Short mmCIF file of C-alpha atoms in Angstrom, two decimals:
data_model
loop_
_atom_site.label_atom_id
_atom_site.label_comp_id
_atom_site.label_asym_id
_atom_site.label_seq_id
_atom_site.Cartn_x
_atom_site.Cartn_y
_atom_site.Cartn_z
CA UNK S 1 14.46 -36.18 -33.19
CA UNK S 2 17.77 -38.36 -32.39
CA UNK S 3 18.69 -38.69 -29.17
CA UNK S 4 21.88 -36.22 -29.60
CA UNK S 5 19.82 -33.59 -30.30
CA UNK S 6 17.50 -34.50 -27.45
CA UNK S 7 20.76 -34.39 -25.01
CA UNK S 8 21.59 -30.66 -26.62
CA UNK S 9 18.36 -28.64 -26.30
CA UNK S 10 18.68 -30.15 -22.41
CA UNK S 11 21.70 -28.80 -21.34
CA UNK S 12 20.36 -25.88 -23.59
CA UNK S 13 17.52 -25.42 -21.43
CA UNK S 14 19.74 -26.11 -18.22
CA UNK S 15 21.58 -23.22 -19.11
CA UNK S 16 18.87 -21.00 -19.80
CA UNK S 17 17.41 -21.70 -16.31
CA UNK S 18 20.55 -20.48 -15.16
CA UNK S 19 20.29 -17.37 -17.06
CA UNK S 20 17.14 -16.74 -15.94
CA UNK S 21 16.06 -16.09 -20.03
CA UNK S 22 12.73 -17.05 -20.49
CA UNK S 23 11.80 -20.06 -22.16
CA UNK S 24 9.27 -22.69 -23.29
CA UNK S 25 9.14 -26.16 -24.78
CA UNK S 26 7.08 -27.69 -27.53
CA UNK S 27 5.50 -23.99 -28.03
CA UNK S 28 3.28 -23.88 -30.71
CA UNK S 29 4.41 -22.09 -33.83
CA UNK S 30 0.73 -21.51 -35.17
CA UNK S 31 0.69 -18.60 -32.05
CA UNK S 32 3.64 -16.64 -33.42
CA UNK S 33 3.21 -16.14 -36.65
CA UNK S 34 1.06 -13.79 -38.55
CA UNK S 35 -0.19 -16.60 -40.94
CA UNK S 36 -1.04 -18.81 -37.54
CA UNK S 37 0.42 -22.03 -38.79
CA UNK S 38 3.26 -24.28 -37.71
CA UNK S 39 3.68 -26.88 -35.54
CA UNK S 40 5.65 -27.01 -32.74
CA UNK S 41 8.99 -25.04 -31.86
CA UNK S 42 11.45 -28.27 -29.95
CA UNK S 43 12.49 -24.92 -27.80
CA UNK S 44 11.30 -21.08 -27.56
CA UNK S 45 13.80 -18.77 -26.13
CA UNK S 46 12.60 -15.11 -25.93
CA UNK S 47 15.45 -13.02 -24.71
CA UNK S 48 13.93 -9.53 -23.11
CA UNK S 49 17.18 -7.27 -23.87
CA UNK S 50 20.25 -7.51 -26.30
CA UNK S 51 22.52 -8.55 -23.80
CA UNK S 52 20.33 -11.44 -23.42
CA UNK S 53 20.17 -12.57 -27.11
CA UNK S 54 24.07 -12.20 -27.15
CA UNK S 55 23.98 -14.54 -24.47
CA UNK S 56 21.38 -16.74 -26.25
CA UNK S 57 23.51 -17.13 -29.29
CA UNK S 58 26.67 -17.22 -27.66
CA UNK S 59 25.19 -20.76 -25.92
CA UNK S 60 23.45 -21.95 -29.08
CA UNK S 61 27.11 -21.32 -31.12
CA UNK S 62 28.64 -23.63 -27.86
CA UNK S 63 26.43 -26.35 -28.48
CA UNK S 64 27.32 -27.18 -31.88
CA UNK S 65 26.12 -26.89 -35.84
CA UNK S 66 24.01 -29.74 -35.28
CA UNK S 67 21.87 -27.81 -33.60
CA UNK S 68 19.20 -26.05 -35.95
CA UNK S 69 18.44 -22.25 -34.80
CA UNK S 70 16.17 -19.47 -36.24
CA UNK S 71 15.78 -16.04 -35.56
CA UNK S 72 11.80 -15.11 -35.48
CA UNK S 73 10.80 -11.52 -35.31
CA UNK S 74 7.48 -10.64 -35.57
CA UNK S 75 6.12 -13.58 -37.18
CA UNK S 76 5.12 -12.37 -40.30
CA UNK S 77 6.71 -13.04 -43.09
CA UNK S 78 7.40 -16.78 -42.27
CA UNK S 79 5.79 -20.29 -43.11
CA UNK S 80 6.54 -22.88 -40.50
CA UNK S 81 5.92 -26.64 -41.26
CA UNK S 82 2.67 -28.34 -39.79
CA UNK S 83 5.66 -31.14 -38.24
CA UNK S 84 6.91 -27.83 -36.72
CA UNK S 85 10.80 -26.79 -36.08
CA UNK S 86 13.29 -29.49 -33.94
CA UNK S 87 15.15 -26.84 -32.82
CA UNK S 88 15.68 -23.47 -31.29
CA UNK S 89 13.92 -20.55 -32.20
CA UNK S 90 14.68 -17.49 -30.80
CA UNK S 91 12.00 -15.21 -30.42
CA UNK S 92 13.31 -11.16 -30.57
CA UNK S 93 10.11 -9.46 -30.24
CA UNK S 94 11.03 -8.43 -26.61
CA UNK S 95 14.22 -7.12 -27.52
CA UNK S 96 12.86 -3.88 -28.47
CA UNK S 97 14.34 -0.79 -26.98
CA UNK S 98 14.59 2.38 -29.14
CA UNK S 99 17.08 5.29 -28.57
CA UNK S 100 16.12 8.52 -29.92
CA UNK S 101 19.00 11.33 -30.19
CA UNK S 102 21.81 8.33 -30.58
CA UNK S 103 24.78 9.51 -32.11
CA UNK S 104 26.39 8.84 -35.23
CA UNK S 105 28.57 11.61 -36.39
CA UNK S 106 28.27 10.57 -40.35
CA UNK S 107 24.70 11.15 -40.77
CA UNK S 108 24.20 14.82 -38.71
CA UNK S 109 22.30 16.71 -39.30
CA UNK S 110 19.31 14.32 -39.60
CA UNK S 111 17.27 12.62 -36.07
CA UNK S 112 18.65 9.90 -35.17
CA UNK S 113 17.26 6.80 -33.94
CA UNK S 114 18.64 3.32 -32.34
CA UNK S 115 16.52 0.49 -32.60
CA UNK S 116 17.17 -3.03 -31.34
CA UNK S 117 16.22 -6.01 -33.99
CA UNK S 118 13.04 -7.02 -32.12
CA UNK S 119 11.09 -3.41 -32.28
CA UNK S 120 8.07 -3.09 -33.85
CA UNK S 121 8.57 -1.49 -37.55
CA UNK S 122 5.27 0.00 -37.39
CA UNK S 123 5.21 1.54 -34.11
CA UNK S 124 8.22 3.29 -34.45
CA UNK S 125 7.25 5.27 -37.75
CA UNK S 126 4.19 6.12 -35.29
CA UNK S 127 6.97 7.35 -32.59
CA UNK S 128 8.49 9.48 -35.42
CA UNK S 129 5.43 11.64 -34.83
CA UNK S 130 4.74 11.53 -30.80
CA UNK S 131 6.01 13.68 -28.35
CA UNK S 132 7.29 16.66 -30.31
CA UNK S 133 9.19 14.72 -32.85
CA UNK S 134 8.42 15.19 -36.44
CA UNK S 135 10.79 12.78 -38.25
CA UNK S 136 10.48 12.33 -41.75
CA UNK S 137 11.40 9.36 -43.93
CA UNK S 138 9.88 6.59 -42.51
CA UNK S 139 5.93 7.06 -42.78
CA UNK S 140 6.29 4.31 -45.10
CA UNK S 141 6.83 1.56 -42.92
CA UNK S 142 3.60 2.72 -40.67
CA UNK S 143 1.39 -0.87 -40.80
CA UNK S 144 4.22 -2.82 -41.99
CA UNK S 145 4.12 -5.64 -39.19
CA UNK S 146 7.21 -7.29 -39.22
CA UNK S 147 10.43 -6.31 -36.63
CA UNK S 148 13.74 -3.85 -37.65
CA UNK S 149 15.81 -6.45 -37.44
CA UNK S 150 13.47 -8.45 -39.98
CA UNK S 151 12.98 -5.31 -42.54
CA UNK S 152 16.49 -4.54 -42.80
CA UNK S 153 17.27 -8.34 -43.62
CA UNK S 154 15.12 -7.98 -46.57
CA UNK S 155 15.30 -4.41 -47.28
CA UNK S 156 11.60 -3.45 -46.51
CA UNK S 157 9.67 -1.63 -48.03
CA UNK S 158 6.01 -0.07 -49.31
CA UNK S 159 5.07 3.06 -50.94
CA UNK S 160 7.55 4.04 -52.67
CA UNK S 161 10.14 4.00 -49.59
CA UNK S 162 12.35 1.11 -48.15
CA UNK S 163 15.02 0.43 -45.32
CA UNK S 164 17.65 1.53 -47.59
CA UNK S 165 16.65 4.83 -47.51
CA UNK S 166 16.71 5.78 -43.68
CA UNK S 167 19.29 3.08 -42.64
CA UNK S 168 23.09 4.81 -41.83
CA UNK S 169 24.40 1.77 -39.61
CA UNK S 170 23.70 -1.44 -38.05
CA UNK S 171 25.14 -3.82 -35.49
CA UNK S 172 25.33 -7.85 -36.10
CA UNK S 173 26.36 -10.95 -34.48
CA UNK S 174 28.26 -13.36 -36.04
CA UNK S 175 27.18 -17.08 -35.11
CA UNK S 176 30.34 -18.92 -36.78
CA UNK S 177 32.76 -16.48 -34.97
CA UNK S 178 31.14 -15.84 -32.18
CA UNK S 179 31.97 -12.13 -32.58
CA UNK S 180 29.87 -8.76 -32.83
CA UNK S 181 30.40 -6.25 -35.84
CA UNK S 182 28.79 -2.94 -37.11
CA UNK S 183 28.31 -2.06 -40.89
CA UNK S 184 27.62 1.15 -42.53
CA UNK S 185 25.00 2.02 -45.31
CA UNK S 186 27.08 1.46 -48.20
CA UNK S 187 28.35 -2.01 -46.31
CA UNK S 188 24.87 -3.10 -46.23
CA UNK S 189 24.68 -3.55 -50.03
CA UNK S 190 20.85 -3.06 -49.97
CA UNK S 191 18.31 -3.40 -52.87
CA UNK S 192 15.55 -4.78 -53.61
CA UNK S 193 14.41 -6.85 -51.48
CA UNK S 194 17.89 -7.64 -50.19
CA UNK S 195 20.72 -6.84 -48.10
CA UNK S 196 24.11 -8.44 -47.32
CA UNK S 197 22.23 -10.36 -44.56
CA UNK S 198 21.06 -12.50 -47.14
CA UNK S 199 23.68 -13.45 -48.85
CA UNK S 200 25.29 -14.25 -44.86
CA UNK S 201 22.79 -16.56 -42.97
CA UNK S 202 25.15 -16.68 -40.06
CA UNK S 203 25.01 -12.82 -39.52
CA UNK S 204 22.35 -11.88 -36.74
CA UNK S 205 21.22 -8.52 -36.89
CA UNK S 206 21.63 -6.92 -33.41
CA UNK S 207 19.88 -3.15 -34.20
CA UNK S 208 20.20 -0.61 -36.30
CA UNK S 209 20.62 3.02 -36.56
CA UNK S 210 18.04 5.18 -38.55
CA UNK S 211 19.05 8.50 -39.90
CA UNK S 212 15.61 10.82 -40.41
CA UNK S 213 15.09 14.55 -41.33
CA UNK S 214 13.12 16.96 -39.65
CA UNK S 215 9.43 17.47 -41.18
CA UNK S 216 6.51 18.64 -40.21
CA UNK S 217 4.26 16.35 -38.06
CA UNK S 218 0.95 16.79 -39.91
CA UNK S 219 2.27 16.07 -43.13
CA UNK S 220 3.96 12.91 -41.84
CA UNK S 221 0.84 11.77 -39.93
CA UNK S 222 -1.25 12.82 -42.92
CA UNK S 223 0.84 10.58 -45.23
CA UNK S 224 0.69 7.38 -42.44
CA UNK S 225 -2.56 8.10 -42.37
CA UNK S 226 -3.25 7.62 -46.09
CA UNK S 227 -0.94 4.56 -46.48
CA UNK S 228 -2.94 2.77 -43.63
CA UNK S 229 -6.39 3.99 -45.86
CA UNK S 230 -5.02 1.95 -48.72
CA UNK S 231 -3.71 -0.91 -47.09
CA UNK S 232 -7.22 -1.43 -45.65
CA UNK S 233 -9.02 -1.10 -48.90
CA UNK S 234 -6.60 -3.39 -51.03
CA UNK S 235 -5.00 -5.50 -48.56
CA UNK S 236 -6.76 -8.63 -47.50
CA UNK S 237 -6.39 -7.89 -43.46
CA UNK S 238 -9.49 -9.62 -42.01
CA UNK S 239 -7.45 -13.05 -43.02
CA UNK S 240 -4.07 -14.45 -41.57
CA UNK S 241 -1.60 -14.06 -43.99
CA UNK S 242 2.27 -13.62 -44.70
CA UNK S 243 2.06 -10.37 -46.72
CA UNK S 244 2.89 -10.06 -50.44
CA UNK S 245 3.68 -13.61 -51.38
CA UNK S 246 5.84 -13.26 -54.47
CA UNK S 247 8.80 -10.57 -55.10
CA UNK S 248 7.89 -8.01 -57.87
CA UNK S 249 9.11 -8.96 -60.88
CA UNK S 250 11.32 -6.82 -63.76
CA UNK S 251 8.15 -5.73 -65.30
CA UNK S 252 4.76 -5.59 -63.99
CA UNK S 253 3.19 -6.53 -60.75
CA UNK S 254 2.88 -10.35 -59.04
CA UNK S 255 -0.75 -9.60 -58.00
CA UNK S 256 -1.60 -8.34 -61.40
CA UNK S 257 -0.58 -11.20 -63.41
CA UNK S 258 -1.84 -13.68 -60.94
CA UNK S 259 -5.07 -11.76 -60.95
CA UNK S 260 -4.87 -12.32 -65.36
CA UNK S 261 -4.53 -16.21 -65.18
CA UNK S 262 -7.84 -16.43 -63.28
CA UNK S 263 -6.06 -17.34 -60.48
CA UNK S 264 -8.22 -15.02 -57.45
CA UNK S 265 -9.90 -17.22 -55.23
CA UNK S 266 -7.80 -20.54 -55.81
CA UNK S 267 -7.70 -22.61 -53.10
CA UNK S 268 -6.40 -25.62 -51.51
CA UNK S 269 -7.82 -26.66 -48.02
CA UNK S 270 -7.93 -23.63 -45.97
CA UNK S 271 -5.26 -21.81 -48.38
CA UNK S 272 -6.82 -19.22 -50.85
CA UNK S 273 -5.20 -16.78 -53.65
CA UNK S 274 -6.99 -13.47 -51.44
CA UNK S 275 -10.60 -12.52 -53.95
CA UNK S 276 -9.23 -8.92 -52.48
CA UNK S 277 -5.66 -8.58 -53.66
CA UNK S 278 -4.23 -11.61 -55.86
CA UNK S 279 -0.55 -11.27 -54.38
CA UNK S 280 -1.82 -12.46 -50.79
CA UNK S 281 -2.29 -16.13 -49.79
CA UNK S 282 -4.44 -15.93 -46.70
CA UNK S 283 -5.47 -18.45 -44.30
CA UNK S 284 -9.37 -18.57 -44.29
CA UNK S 285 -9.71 -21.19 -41.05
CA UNK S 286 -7.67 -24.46 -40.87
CA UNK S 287 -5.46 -23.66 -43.34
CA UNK S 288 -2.13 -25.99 -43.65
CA UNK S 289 1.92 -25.29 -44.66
CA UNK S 290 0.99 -28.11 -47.12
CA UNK S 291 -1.93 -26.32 -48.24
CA UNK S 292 -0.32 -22.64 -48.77
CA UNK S 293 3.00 -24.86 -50.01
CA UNK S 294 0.23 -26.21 -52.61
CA UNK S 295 -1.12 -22.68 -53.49
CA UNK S 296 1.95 -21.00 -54.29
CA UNK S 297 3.21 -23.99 -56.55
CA UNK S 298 0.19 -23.68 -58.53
CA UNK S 299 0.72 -20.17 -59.25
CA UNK S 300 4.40 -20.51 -59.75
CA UNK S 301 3.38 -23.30 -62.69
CA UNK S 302 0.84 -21.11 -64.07
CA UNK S 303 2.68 -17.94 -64.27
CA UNK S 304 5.55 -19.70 -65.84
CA UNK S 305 3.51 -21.37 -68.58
CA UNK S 306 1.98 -17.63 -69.13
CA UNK S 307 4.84 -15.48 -68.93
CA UNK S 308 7.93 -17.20 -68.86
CA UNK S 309 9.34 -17.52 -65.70
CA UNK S 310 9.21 -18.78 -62.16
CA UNK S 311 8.26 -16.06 -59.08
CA UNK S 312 10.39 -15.94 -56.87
CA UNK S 313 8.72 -16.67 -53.54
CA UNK S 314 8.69 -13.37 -50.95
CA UNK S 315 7.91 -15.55 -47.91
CA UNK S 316 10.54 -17.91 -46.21
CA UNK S 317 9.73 -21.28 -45.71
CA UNK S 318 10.71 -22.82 -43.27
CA UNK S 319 11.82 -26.54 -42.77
CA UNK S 320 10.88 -28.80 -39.58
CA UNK S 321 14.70 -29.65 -39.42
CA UNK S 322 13.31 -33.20 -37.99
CA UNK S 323 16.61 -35.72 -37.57
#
């Protein structure tokens, strides 16, 4: 890390102390992540409210481009390098309120919900269902572990349902301007596994609004209850892993085909195609970035020489940003 950089993340940090926003040096990547890999983070900042990360990007924004910064959710659909990250990540998990009732005149007469970027996907389809509410639409999402902010990035989705489907509005943060905006559904250009956040690296999602029609509360819990069965039977969760490694293709299914070129059980180090489900890498003890980097490059060769074209890699993988 050059000495620049060295000078930024400590007026960084001396700013943060002033803040009083929680923070940690040299914090170890391999904690945070669902796949528990990664070296170390050069600085952890985990704002508690959305004020907070406001305030956390605002100071990142003053300090300069030169200054690499990453927005980590829940951890889990991310591949640090073993060198780790010489920069900032911010860490949103805290930043989790939810609103139920908001308003949003466009989308009556469903429930509404307002959820900042850091709650948990997962537990909130479980909150559709707890204290009297019976909200339908989002039963999908029940065991998906990543954040809001994370699934509406990437559009989100399992079972037949995605993001696109209950989102009506969402609020950002812009880190070139420096300025906060809200977009609607149709501005959010979802599909699969993509919104307009992607194609706009600079846009933070803030929270989101979630539109969701009244059901009935055993058929909801009934059909959470069922997804969660077959995630358990098919889904390799005993292991750390990132999820579904590869994005579906046109036609046919990633696991499927990787499952036809005798490709179940591959392994490199502690990196392994999943015996259970052939579209999960999972970690089976001491596993490397180098060695799950290794893994899917094998499969991408493989699956090119046997059908034709590259997959197109689900997980993001993420550079140490060393300088």
């Amino acid at each position: 890390m050059t000495t620049e950089r060295r000078s930024i993340l400590a007026a960084l940090t001396s700013a943060l102390d002033g803040l009083c926003i929680p923070h940690t040096e040299n914090d170890p990547l391999s904690r945070r992540t669902s796949f528990r890999i990664g070296g170390p983070a050069a600085l952890a900042v985990t704002p508690r409210t959305r004020a907070e990360l406001v305030a956390v990007l605002d100071l990142c924004r003053e300090m300069g481009k030169d200054l690499p910064v990453m927005l980590l959710g829940r951890g889990s659909n991310v591949l640090f390098s073993d060198e780790g990250y010489a920069g900032v990540v911010i860490r949103t998990a805290k930043v989790n309120r939810v609103v139920f009732d908001t308003v949003c005149d466009a989308c009556k007469p469903s429930g509404l919900i307002y959820a900042d970027c850091g709650a948990s996907l997962s537990a909130l389809a479980a909150a559709c269902v707890t204290e009297g509410r019976a909200l339908t639409g989002l039963a999908f999402a029940h065991g998906i572990p990543g954040s809001v902010g994370g699934a509406v990035v990437m559009n989100a989705g399992a079972y037949g349902g995605e993001m696109a489907q209950v989102v009506c509005g969402c609020d950002y943060y812009d880190t070139d301007s420096g300025k906060e905006g809200h977009l609607t559904a149709e501005e959010l250009q979802f599909s699969y596994r993509h919104s307009i956040f992607s194609d706009h690296p600079s846009w933070v999602v803030l929270g989101a609004t979630l539109a969701l029609p009244e059901g009935n509360a055993a058929a909801i819990q009934a059909e959470m209850d069922l997804n969660a069965q077959a995630r358990h039977s098919k889904q390799p969760l005993e292991y750390p892993s990132a999820g579904s490694v590869f994005k579906r293709p046109a036609t046919g299914y990633m696991g499927q085909m990787v499952e036809a070129c005798g490709l179940k059980g591959y392994t490199v180090g502690g990196a392994q195609v999943s015996e259970k489900h052939a579209g999960f890498i999972i970690n089976r003890g001491g596993a490397t970035a180098a060695d799950v980097r290794a893994v899917i490059q094998h499969i991408q060769a493989v699956i090119e020489r046997n059908y034709g074209f590259v997959p197109e890699c689900e997980i993001r993988i993420i550079p140490s940003e060393h300088s």
